PDB file of C-alpha atoms and ligand atoms in Angstrom:
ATOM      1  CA  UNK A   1     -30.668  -5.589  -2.383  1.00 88.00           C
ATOM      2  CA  UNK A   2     -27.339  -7.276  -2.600  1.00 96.00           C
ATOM      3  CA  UNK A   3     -26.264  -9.750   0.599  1.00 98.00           C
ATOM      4  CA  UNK A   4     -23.446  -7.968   2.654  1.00 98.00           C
ATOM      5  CA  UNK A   5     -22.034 -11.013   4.906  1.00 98.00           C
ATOM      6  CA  UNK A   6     -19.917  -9.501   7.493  1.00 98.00           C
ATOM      7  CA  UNK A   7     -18.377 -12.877   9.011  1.00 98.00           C
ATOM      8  CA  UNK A   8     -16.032 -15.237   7.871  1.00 98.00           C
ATOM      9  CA  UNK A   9     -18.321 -18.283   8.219  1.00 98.00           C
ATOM     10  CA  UNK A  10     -21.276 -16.504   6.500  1.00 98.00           C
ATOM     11  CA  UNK A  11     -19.103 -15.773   3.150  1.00 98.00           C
ATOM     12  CA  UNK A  12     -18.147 -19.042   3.167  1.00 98.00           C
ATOM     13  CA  UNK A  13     -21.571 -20.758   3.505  1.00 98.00           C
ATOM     14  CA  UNK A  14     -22.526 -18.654   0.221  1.00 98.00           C
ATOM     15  CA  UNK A  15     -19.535 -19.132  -1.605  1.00 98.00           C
ATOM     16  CA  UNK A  16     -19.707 -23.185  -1.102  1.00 98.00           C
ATOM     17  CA  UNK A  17     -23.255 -22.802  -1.507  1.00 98.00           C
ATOM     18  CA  UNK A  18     -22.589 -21.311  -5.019  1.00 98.00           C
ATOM     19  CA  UNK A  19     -19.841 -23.439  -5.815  1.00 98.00           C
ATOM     20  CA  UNK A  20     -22.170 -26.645  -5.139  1.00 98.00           C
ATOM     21  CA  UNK A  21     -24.170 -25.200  -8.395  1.00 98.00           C
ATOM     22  CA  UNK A  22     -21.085 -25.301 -10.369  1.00 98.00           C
ATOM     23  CA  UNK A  23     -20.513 -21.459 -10.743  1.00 98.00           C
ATOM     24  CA  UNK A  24     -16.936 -19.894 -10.966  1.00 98.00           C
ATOM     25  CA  UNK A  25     -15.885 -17.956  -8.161  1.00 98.00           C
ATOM     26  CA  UNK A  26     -14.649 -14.065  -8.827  1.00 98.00           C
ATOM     27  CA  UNK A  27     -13.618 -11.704  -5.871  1.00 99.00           C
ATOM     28  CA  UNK A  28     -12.406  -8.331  -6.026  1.00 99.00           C
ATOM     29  CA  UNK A  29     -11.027  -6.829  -2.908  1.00 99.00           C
ATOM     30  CA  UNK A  30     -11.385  -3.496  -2.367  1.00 98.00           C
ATOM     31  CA  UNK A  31     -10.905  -0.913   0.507  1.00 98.00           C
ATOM     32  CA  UNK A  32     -14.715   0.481  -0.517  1.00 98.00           C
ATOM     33  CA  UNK A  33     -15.130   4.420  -1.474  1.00 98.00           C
ATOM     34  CA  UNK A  34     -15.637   2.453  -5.054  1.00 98.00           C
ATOM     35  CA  UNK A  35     -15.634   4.437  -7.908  1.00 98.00           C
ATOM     36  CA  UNK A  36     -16.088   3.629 -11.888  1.00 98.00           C
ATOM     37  CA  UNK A  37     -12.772   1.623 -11.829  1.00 98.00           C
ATOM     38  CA  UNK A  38     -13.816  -0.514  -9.587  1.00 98.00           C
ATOM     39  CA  UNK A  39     -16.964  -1.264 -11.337  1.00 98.00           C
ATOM     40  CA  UNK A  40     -15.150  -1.828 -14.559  1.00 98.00           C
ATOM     41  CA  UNK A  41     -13.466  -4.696 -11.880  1.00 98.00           C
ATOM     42  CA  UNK A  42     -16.449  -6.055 -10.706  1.00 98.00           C
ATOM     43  CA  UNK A  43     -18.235  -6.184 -14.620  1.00 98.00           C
ATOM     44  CA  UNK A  44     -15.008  -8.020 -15.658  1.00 98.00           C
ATOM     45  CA  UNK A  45     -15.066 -10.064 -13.141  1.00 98.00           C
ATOM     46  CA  UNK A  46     -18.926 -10.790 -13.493  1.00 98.00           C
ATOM     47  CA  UNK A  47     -17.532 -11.732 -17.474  1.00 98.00           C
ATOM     48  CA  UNK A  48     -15.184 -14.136 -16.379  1.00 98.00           C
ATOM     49  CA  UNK A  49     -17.119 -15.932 -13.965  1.00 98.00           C
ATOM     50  CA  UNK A  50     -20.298 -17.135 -12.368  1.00 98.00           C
ATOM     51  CA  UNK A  51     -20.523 -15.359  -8.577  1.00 98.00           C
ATOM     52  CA  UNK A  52     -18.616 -12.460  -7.665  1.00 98.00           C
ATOM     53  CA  UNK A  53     -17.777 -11.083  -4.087  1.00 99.00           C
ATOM     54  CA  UNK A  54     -16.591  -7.542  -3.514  1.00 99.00           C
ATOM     55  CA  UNK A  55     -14.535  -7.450  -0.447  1.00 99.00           C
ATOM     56  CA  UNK A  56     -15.084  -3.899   1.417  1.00 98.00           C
ATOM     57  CA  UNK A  57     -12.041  -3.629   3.902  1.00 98.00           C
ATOM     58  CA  UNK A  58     -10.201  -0.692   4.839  1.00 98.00           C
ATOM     59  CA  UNK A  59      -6.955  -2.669   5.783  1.00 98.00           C
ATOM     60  CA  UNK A  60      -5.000  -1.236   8.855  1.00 98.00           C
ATOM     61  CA  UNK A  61      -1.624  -3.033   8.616  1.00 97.00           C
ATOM     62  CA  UNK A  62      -1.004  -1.461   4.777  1.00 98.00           C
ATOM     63  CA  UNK A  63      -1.469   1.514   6.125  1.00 97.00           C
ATOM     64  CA  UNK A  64       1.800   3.436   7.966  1.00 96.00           C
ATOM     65  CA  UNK A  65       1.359   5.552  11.046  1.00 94.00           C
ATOM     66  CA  UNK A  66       1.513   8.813   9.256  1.00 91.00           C
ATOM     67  CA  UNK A  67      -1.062   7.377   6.810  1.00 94.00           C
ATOM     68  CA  UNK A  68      -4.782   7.998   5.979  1.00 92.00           C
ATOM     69  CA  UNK A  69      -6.279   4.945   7.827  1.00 96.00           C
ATOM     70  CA  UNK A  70      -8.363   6.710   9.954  1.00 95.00           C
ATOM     71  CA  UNK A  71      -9.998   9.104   7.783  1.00 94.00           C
ATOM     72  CA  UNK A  72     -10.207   6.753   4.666  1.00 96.00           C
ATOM     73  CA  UNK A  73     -13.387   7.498   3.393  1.00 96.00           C
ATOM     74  CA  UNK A  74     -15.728   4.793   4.414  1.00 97.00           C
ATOM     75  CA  UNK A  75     -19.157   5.035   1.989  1.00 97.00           C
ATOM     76  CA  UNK A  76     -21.016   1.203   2.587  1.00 98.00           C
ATOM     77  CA  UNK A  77     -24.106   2.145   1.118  1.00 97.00           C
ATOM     78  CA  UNK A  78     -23.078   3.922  -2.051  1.00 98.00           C
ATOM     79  CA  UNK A  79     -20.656   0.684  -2.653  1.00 98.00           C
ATOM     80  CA  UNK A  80     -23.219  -1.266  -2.005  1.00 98.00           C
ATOM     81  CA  UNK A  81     -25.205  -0.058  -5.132  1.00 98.00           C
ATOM     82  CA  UNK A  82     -22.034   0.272  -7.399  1.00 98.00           C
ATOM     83  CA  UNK A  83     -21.424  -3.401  -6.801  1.00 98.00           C
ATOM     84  CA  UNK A  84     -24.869  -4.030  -7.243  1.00 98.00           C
ATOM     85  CA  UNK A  85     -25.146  -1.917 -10.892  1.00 98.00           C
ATOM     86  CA  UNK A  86     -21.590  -3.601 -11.481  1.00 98.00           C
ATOM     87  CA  UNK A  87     -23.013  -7.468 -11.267  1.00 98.00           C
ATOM     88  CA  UNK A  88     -21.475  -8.242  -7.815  1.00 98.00           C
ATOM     89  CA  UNK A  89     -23.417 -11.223  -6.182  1.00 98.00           C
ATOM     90  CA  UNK A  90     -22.168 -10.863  -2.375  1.00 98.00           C
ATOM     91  CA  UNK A  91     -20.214  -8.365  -0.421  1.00 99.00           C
ATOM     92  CA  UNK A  92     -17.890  -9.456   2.070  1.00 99.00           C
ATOM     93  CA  UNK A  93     -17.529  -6.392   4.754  1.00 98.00           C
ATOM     94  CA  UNK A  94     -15.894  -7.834   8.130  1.00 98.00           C
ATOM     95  CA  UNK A  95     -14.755  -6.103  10.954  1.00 98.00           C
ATOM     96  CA  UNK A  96     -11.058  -5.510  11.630  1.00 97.00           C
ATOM     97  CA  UNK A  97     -11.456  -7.944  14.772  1.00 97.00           C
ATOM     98  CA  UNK A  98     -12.547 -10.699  12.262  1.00 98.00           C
ATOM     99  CA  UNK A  99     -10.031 -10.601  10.080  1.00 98.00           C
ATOM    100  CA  UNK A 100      -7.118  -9.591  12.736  1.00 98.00           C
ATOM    101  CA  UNK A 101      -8.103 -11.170  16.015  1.00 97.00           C
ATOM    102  CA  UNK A 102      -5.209 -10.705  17.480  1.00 95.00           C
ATOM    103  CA  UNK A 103      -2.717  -7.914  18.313  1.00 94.00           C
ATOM    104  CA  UNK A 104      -0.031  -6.952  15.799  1.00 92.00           C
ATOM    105  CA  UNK A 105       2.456  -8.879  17.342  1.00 93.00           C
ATOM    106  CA  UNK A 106       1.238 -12.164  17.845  1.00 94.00           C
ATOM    107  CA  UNK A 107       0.254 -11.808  14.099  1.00 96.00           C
ATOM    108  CA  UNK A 108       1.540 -13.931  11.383  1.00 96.00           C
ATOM    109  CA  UNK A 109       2.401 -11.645   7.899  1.00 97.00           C
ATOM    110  CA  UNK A 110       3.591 -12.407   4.854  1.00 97.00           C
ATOM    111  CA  UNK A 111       6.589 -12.171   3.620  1.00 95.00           C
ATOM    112  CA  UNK A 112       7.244  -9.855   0.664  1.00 91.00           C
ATOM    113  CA  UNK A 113       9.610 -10.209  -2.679  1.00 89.00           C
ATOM    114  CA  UNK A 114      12.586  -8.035  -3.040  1.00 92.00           C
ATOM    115  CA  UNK A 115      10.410  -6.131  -5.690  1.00 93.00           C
ATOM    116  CA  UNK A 116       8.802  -4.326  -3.131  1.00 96.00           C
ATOM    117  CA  UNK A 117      11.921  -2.692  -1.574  1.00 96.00           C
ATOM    118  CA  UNK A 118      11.588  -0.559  -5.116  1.00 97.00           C
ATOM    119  CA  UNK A 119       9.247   2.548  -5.688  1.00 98.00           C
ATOM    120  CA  UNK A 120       5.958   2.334  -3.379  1.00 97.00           C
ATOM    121  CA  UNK A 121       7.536   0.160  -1.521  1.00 97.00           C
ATOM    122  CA  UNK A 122      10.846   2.210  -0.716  1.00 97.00           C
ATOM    123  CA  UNK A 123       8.293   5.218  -0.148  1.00 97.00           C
ATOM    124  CA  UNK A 124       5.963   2.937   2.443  1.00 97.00           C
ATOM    125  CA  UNK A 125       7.836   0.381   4.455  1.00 96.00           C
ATOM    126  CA  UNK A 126       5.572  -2.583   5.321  1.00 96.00           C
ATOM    127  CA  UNK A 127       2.848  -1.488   2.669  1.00 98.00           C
ATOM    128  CA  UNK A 128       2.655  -4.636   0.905  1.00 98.00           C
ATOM    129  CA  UNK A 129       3.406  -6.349   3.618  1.00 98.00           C
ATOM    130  CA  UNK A 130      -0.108  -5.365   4.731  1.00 98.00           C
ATOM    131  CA  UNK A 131      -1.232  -5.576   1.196  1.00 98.00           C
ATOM    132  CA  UNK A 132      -0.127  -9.633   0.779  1.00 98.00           C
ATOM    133  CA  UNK A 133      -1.360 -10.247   4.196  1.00 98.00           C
ATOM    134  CA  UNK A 134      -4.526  -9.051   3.697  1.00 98.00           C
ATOM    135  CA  UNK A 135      -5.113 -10.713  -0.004  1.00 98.00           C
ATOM    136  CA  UNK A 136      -3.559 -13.987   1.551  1.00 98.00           C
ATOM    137  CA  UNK A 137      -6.339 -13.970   4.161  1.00 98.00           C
ATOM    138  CA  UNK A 138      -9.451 -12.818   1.678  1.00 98.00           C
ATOM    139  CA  UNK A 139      -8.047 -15.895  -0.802  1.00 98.00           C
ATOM    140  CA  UNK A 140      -8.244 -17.976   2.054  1.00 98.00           C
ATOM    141  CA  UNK A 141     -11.733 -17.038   2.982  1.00 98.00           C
ATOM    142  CA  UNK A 142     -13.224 -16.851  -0.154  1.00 98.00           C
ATOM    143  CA  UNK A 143     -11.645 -19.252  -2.097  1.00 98.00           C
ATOM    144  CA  UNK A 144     -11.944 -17.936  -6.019  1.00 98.00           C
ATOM    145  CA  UNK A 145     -11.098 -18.952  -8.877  1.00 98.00           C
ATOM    146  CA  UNK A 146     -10.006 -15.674 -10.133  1.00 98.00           C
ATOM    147  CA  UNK A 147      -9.383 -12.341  -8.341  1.00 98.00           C
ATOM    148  CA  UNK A 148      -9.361  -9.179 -10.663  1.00 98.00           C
ATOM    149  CA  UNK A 149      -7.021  -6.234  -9.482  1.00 98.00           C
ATOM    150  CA  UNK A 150      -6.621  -2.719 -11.188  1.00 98.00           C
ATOM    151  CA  UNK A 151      -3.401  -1.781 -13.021  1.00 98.00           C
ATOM    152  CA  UNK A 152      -3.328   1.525 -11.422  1.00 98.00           C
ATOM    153  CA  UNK A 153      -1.923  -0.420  -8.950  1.00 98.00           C
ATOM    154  CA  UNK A 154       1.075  -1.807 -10.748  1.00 98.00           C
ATOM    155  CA  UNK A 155       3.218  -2.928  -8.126  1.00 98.00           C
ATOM    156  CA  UNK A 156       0.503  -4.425  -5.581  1.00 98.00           C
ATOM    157  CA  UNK A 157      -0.748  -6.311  -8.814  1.00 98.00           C
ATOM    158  CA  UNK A 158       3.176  -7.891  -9.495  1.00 98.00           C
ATOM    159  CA  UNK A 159       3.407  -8.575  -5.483  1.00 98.00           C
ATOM    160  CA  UNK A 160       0.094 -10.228  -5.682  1.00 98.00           C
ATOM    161  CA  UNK A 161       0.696 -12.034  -8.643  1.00 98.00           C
ATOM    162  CA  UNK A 162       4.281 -13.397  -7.219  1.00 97.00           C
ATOM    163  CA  UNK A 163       2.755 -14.271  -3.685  1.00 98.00           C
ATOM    164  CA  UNK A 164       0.165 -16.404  -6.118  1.00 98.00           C
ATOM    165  CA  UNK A 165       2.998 -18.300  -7.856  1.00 98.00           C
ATOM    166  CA  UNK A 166       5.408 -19.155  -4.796  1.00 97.00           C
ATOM    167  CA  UNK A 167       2.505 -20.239  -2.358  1.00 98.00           C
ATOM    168  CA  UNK A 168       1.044 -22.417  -5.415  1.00 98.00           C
ATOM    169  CA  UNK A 169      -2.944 -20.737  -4.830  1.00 98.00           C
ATOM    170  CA  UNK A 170      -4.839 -22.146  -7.037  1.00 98.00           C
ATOM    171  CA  UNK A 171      -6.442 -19.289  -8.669  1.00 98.00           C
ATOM    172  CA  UNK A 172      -6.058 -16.980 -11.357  1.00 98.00           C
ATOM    173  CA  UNK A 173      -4.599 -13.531 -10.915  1.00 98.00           C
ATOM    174  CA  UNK A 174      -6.247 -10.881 -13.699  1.00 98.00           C
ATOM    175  CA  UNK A 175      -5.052  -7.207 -14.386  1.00 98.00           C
ATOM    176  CA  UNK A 176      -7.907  -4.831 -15.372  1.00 98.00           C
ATOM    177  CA  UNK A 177      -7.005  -1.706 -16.989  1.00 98.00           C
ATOM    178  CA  UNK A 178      -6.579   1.917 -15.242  1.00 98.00           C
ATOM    179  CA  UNK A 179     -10.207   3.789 -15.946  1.00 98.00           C
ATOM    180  CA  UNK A 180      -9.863   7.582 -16.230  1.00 98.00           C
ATOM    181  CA  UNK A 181     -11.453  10.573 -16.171  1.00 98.00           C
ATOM    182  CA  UNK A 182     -12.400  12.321 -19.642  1.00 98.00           C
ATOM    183  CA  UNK A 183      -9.047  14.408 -18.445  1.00 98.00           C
ATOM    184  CA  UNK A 184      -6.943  11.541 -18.546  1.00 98.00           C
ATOM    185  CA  UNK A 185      -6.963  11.737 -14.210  1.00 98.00           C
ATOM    186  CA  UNK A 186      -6.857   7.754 -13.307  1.00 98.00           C
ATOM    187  CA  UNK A 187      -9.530   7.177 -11.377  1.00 98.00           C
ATOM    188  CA  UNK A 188      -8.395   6.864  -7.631  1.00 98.00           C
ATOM    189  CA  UNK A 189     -10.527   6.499  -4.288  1.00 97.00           C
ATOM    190  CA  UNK A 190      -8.350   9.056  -3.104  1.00 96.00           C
ATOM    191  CA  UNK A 191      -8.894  11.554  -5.969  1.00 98.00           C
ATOM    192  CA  UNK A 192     -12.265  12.482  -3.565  1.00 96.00           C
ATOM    193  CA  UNK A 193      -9.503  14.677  -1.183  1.00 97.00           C
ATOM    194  CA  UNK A 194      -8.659  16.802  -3.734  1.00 98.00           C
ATOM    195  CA  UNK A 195     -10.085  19.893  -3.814  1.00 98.00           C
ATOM    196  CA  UNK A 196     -11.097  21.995  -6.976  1.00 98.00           C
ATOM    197  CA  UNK A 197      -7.381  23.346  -7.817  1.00 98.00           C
ATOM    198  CA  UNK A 198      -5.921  20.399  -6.591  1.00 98.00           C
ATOM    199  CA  UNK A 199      -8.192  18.635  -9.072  1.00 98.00           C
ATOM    200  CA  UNK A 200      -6.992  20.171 -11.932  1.00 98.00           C
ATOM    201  CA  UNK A 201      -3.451  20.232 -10.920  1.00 98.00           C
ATOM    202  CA  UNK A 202      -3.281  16.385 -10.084  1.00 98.00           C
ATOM    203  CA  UNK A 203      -4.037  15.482 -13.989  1.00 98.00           C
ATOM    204  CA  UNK A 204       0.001  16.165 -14.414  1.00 98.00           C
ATOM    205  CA  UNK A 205       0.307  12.941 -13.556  1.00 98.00           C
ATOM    206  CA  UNK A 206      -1.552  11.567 -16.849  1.00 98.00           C
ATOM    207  CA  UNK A 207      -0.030  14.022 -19.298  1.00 98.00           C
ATOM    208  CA  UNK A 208       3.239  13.733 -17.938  1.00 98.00           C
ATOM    209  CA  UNK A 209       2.857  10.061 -18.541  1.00 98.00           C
ATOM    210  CA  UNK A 210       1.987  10.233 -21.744  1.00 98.00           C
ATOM    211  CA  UNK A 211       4.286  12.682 -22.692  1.00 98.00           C
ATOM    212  CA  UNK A 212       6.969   9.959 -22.080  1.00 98.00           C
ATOM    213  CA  UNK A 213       4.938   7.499 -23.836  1.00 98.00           C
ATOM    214  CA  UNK A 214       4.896  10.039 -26.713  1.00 98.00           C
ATOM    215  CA  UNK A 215       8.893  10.559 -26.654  1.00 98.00           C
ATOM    216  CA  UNK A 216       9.065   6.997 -26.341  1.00 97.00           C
ATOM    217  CA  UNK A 217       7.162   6.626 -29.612  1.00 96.00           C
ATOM    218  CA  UNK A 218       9.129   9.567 -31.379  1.00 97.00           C
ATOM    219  CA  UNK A 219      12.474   7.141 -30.436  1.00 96.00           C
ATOM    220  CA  UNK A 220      13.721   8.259 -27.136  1.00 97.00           C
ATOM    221  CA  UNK A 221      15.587   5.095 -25.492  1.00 96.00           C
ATOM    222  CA  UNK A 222      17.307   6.416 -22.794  1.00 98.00           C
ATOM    223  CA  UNK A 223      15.607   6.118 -19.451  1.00 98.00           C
ATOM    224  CA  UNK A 224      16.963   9.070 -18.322  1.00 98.00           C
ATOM    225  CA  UNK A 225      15.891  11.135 -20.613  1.00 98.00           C
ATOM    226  CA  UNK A 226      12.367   9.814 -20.318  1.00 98.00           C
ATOM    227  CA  UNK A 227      12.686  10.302 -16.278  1.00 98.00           C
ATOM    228  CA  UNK A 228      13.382  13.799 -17.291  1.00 98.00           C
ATOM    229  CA  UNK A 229      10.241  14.405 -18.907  1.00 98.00           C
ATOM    230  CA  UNK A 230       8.786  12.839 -16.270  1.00 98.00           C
ATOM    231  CA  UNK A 231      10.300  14.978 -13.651  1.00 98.00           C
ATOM    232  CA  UNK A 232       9.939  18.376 -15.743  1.00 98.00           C
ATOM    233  CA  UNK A 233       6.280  17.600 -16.452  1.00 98.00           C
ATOM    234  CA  UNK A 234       5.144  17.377 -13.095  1.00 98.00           C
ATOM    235  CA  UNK A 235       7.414  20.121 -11.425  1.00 98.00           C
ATOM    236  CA  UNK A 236       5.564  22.701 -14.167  1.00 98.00           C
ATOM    237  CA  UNK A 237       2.802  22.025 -11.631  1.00 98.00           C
ATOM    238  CA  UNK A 238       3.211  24.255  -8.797  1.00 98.00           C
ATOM    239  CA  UNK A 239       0.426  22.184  -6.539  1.00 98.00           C
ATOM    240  CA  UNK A 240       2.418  18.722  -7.511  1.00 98.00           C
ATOM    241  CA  UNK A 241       5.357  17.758  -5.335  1.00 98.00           C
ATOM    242  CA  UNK A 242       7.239  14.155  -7.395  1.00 98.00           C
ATOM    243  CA  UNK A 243       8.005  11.401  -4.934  1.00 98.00           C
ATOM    244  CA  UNK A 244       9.064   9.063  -7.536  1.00 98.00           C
ATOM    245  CA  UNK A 245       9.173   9.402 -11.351  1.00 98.00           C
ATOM    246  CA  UNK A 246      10.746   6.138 -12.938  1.00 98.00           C
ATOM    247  CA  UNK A 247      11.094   3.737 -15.913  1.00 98.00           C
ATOM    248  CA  UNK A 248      11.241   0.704 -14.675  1.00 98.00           C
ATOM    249  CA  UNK A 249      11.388  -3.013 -16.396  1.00 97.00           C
ATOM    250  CA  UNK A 250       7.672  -4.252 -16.154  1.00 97.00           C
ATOM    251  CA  UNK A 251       8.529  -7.039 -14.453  1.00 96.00           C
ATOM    252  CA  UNK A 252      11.068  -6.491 -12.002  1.00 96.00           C
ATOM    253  CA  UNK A 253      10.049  -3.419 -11.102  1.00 97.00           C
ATOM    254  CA  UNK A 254      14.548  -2.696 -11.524  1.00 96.00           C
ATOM    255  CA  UNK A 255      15.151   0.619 -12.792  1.00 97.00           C
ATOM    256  CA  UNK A 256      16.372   0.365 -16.264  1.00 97.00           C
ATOM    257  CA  UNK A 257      19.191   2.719 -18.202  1.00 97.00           C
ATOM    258  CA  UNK A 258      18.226   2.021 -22.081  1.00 96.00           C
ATOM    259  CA  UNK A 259      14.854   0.877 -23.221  1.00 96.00           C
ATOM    260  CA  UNK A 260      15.116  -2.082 -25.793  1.00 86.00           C
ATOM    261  CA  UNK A 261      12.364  -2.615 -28.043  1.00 81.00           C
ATOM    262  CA  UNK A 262      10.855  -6.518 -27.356  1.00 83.00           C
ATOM    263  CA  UNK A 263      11.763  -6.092 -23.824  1.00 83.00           C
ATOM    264  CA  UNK A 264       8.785  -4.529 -21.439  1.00 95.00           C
ATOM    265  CA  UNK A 265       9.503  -1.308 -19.686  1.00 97.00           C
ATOM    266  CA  UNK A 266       6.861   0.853 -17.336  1.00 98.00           C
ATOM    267  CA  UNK A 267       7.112   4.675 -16.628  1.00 98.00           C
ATOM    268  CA  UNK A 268       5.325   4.592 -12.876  1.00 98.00           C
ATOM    269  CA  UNK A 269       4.879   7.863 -10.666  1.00 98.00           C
ATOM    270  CA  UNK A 270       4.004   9.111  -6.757  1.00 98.00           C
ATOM    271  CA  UNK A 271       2.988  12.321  -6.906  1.00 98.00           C
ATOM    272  CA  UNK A 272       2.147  14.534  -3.615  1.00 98.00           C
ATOM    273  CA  UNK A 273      -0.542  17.024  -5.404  1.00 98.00           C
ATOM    274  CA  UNK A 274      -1.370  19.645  -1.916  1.00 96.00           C
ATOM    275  CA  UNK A 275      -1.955  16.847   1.406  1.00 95.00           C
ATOM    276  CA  UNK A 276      -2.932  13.844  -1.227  1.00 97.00           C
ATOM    277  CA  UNK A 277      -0.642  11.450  -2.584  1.00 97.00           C
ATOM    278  CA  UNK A 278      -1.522   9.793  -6.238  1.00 98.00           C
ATOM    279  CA  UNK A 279      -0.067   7.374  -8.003  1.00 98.00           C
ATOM    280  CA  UNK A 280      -0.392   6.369 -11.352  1.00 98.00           C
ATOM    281  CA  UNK A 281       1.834   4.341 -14.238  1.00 98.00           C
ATOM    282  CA  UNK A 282       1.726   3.691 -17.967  1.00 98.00           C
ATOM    283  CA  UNK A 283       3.181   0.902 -20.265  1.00 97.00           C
ATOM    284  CA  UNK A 284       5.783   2.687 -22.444  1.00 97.00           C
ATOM    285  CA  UNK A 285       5.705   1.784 -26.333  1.00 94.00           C
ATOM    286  CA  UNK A 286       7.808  -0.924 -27.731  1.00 82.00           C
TER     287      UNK A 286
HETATM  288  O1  LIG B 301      -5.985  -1.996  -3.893  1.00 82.70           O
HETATM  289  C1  LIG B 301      -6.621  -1.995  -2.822  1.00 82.70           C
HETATM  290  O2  LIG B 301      -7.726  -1.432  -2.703  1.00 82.70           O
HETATM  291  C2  LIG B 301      -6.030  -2.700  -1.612  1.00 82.70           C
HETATM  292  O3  LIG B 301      -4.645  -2.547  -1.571  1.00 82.70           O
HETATM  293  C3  LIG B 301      -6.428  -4.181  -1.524  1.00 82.70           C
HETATM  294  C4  LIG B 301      -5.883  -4.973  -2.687  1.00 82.70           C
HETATM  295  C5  LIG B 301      -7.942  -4.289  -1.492  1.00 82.70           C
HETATM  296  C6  LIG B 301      -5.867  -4.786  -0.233  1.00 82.70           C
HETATM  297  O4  LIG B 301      -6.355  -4.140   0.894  1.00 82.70           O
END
């Protein structure tokens, strides 16, 4: 059965412990309810180095007030044997007190880039402020070498990434690719909420992705035009409600009006499908 330390000293006493035999640390922080996607994380991880903790957290402060928090699904022992299966070596599953001893305002948070004004950001205020905080602190008590995060994820995984460069961590940021159901539905902890119709309707997000991808490839350079797909896809669904539906440069995260070919660009969606919000993104060609 795989170790579950639940406080800060205890991860830390097995990291250094495995650190003192030379191995490469991995972590992957998660918020649990794993799922294929996250083991496709945690076997990467496992690739690309030597002992891997899976941080189970379901973090409060990236959460708004209107938000799931409360009812996020919670499912220890199931994660338990998916990081197990996956080649995980330690779980790290504190409390909320151990990780935020004090009250919100005595509490120091980091501060985020101007890329997360943009797209989840605009549609959460103080999400990745939460999000930063939270990896901050699990870097800090862990100390890898490498952290693998899930592209599904775009923008947390370009906030993380920039929060690694300006406070000089030394680790190594990786981006693991979006895992998805036979359907093309990417695989989502919160894709459990939806219920059999809504489960069907939510794969508009997919093929309205890659039906930009596809006009993309047929030539299509205008960004509006590919927004419009976007947009028309999704409202064909009567369950699926667009928050966003953007083209975006892939590394700014700044909306973007023509599509050059050598230059990166990234059609990303928020999509209310019934109470559940999904979100989902896809590299466009070129
Ligand atoms: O992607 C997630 O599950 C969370 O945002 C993360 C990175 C574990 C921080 O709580």
């Amino acid at each position: 059965m795989l170790p579950i330390a639940s406080s800060i000293a205890d991860v830390r006493r097995r990291v250094t412990e495995a650190k003192s035999q030379g191995k490469v640390i991995g972590l992957v922080p998660t918020m649990g309810a794993l799922h294929l996607g996250h083991g496709e994380l945690i076997r990467q991880c496992k690739r690309d180095s030597g002992f891997v903790v899976v941080s189970i957290f379901v973090n409060p402060t990236q959460f708004g007030p209107k938000e799931d928090f409360s009812r996020y699904p919670r499912t220890l022992e199931a994660d338990a044997l998916l990081c197990e299966a996956s080649g995980a070596d330690l779980i790290f599953h504190p409390e909320v007190e151990a990780i935020y001893p004090d009250e919100r305002e005595a509490m120091c948070f980091v501060g985020v880039p101007k890329l997360t004004t943009l797209l989840e950001g605009a549609s959460r205020p103080g999400h990745f402020q939460g999000v930063a905080t939270v990896v901050l602190k699990l870097f800090s008590i862990v100390g890898p070498d490498l952290a693998h995060f899930g592209t599904k994820d775009y923008q947390q995984l370009l906030v993380i990434r920039k929060m690694a460069t300006d406070f000089n961590l030394p680790l190594e940021i990786r981006g693991v690719q979006t895992v998805r159901e036979p359907d093309g539905l990417a695989m989502s902890s919160r894709n459990r909420y939806l219920n059999a119709e809504e489960r069907q309707a939510a794969t508009v997000l997919s093929r309205s992705l890659r039906a930009a991808v596809q006009a993309v490839d047929r030539g299509e350079r205008s960004a509006d035009r590919v927004r419009q797909i976007l947009q028309a896809t999704i409202e064909s669904e009567p369950l699926a409600q667009v928050d966003y539906a953007d083209v975006a440069d892939a590394a700014t995260l700044e909306p973007l009006d023509q599509l050059r070919p050598g230059s990166g660009s990234v059609a990303l969606l928020a999509v209310q499908v019934g109470p559940t919000r999904l979100i989902d993104n896809m590299t466009l060609p070129g």
